[in-house]
Coordinates of C-alpha atoms in Angstrom, one line a residue:
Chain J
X1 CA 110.4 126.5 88.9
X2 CA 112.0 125.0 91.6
X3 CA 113.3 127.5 94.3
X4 CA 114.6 124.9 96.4
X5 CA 116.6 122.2 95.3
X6 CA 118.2 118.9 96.2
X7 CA 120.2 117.7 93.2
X8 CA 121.2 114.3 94.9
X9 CA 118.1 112.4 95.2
X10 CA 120.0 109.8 97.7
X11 CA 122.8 109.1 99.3
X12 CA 124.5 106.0 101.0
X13 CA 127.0 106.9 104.1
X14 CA 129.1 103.6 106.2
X15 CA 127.8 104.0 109.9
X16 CA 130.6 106.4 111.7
X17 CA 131.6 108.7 108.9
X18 CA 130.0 112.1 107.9
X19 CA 126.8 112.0 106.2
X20 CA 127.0 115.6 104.2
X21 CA 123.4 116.6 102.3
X22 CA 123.0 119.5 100.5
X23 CA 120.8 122.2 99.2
X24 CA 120.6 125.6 97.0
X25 CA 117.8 128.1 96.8
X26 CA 117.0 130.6 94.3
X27 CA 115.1 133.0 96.0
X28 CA 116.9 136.0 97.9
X29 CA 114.1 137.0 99.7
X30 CA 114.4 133.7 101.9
X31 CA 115.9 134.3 105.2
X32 CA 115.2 131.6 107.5
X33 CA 116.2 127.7 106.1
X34 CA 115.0 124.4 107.6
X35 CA 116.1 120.6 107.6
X36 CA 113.7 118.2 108.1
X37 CA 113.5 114.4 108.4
X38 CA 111.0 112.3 106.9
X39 CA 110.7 108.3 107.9
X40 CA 107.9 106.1 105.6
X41 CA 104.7 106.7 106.5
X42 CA 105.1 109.8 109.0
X43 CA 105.0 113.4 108.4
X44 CA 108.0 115.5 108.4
X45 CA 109.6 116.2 111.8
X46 CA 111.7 119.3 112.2
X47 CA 115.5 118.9 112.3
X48 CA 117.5 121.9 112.7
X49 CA 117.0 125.7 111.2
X50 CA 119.5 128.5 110.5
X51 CA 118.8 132.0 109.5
X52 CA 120.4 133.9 107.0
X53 CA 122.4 136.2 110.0
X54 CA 124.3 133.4 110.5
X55 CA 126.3 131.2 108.5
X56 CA 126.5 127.7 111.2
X57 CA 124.0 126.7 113.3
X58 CA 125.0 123.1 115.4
X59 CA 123.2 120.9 117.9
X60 CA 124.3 118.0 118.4
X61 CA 125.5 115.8 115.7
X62 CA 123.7 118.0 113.6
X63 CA 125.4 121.1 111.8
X64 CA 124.0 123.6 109.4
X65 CA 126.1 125.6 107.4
X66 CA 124.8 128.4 104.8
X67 CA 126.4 130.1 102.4
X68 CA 124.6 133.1 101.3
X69 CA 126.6 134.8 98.4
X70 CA 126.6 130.9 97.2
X71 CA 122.8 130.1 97.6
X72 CA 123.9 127.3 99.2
X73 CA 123.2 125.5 102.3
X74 CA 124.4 121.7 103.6
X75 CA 123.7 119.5 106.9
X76 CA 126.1 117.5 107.9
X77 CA 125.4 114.8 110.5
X78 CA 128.5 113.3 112.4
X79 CA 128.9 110.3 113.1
X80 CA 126.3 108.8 111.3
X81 CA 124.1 106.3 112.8
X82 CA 121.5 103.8 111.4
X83 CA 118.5 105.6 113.0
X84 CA 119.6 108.5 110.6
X85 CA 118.1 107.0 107.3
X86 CA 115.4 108.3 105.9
X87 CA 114.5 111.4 103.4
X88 CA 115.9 115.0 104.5
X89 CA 114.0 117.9 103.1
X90 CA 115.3 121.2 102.9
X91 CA 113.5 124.3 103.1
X92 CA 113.2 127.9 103.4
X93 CA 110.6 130.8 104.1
X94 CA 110.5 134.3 104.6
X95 CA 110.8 135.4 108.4
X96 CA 108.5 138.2 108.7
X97 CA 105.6 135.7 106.6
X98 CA 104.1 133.8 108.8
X99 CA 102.6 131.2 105.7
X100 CA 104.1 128.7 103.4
X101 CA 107.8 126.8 103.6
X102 CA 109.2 125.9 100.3
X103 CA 110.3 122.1 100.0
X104 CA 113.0 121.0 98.1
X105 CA 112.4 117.5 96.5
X106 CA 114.5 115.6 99.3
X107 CA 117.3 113.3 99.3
X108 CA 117.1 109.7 100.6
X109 CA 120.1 108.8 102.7
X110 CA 120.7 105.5 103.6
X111 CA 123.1 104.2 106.3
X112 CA 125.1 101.3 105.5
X113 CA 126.0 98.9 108.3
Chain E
X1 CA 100.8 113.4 123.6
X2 CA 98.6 114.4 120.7
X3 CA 100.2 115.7 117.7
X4 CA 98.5 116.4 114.6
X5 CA 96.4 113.6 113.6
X6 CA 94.9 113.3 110.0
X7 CA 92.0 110.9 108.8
X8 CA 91.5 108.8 107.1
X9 CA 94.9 107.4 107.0
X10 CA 94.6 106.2 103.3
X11 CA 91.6 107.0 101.0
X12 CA 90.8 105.3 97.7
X13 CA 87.9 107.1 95.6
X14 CA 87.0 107.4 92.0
X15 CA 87.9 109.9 89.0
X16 CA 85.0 112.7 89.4
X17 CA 84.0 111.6 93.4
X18 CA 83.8 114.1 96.3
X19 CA 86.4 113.8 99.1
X20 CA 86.6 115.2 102.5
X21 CA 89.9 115.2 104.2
X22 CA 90.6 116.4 108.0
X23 CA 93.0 117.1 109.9
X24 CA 93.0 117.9 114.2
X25 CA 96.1 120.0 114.7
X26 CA 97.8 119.9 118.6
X27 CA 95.5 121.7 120.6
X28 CA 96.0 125.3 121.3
X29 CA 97.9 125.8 118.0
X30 CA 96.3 128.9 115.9
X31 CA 97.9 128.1 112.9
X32 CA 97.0 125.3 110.6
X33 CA 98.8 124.6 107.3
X34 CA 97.8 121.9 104.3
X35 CA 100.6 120.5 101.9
X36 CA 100.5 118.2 99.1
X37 CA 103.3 115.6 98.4
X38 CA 103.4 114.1 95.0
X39 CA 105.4 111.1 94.0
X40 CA 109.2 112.3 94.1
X41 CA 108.1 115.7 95.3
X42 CA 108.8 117.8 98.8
X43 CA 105.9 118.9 100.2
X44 CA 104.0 121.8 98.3
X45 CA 102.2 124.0 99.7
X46 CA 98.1 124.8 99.6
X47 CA 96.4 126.9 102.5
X48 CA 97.4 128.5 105.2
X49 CA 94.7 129.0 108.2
X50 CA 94.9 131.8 111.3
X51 CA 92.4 131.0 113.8
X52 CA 89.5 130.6 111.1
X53 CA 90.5 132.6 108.4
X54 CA 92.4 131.2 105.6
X55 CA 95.1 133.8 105.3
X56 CA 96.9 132.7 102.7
X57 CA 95.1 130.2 99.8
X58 CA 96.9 130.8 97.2
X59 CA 98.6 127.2 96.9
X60 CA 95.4 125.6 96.0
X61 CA 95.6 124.9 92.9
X62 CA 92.4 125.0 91.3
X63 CA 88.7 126.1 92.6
X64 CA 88.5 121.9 92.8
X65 CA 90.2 122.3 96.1
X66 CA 88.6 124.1 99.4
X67 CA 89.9 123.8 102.8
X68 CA 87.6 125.1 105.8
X69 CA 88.4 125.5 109.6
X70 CA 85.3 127.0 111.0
X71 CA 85.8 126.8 114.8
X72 CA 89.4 127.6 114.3
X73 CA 90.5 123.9 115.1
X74 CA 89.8 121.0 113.2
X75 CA 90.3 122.0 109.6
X76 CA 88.6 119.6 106.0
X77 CA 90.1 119.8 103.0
X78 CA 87.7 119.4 100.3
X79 CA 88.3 118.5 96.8
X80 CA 85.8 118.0 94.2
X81 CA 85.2 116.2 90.6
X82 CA 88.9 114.4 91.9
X83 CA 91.6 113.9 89.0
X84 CA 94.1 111.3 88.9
X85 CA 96.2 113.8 89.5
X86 CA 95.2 114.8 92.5
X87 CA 96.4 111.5 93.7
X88 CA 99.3 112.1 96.5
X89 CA 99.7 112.3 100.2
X90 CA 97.9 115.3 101.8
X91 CA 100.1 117.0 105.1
X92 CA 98.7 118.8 107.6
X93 CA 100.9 121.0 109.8
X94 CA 99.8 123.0 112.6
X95 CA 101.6 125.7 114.9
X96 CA 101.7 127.5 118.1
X97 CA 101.3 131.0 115.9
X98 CA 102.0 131.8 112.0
X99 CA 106.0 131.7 111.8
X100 CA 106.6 128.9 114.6
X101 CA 107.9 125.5 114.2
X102 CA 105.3 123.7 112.6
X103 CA 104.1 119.8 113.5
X104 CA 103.1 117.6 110.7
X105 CA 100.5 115.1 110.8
X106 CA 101.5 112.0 109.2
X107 CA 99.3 112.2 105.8
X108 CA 96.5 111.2 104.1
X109 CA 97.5 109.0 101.4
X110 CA 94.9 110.2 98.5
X111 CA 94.3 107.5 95.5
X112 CA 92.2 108.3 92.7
X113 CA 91.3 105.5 89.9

């Protein structure tokens, strides 16, 4: 049972224009959601987080919105560049648990030239 | 500067063999986290180590699998009798305290024949 999930398992995006990737959860418990970005043959590297008192977090070309009565959350990165493809994982945890963060399958995007 | 390094990089072993996997999180980083990432999968959680202690095991998914970390740094996962499906790539993460950003390793890339 899949409490994270990515329903688009890529993406393709023209260089310059708004790469949009998104995510819904299940749980209600989860309070604290995480992007991250994975490039072939490295572990995951942390993106950008949000937690559940907010409903945008932004640095840089990064922005995280999250919709809570929706279950929803999306990253949008703008502009897109070509150093930006590679597999995004969303994923949340429970603040006040320090343990596990629940993955969501990922979505591949690639940037087209 | 060291992040989280995991050997070996790749491992190729037999149905029913023994395998030792380890991982040396950043140093200074109590908290020490295994995954497993199956074809098409996010990253799945196993074990979850404070200093020593493993404070949170119940992502292992069988008594196959047994992760120690006796001198609260370098941490082995062990897995015994292997299955072909335990074949996948094994994450290590590692943070400052339980509930901080965690650093992933880039993998151990487990095969079993």
């Amino acid at each position: 049972d899949q409490q994270v999930k990515q329903n688009s398992p890529s993406l393709s995006v023209q260089e310059g224009r708004i790469s949009i990737l998104n995510c819904d959860y299940t749980n209600s418990m989860f309070d604290y959601f995480l992007w991250y970005k994975k490039y072939p043959a490295e572990g995951p590297t942390f993106l950008i987080s949000i937690s559940s008192i907010k409903d945008k977090n932004e640095d840089g070309r990064f922005t995280v919105f999250l919709n809570k009565s929706a279950k929803h959350l999306s990253l949008h990165i703008v502009p897109s560049q070509p150093g930006d493809s590679a597999v995004y994982f969303c994923a949340a945890s429970v603040m006040n648990r320090d343990d596990k963060i629940i993955f969501g399958k990922g979505t591949r995007l690639h940037i087209l030239p | 500067g060291a992040g989280v390094s995991q050997t070996p990089s790749n491992k190729v072993t037999e149905k029913g063999k023994y395998v030792e996997l380890r991982c040396d999180p950043i140093s200074g980083h109590t908290a020490l986290y295994w995954y497993r990432q199956s074809l098409g999968q996010g990253p799945e959680f196993l074990i979850y180590f404070q200093g020593t202690g493993a404070a949170d095991d119940s992502g292992l998914p069988n008594d196959r699998f047994f992760a120690v970390r006796p001198e609260g740094s370098v941490s082995t996962l062990k897995i015994q009798r292997t299955e072909r499906g335990d074949s996948a790539v094994y994450l290590c993460a590692s943070s400052l305290v339980g509930g901080s950003e965690q650093f992933f390793g880039p993998g151990t890339r487990l095969t079993v024949l």
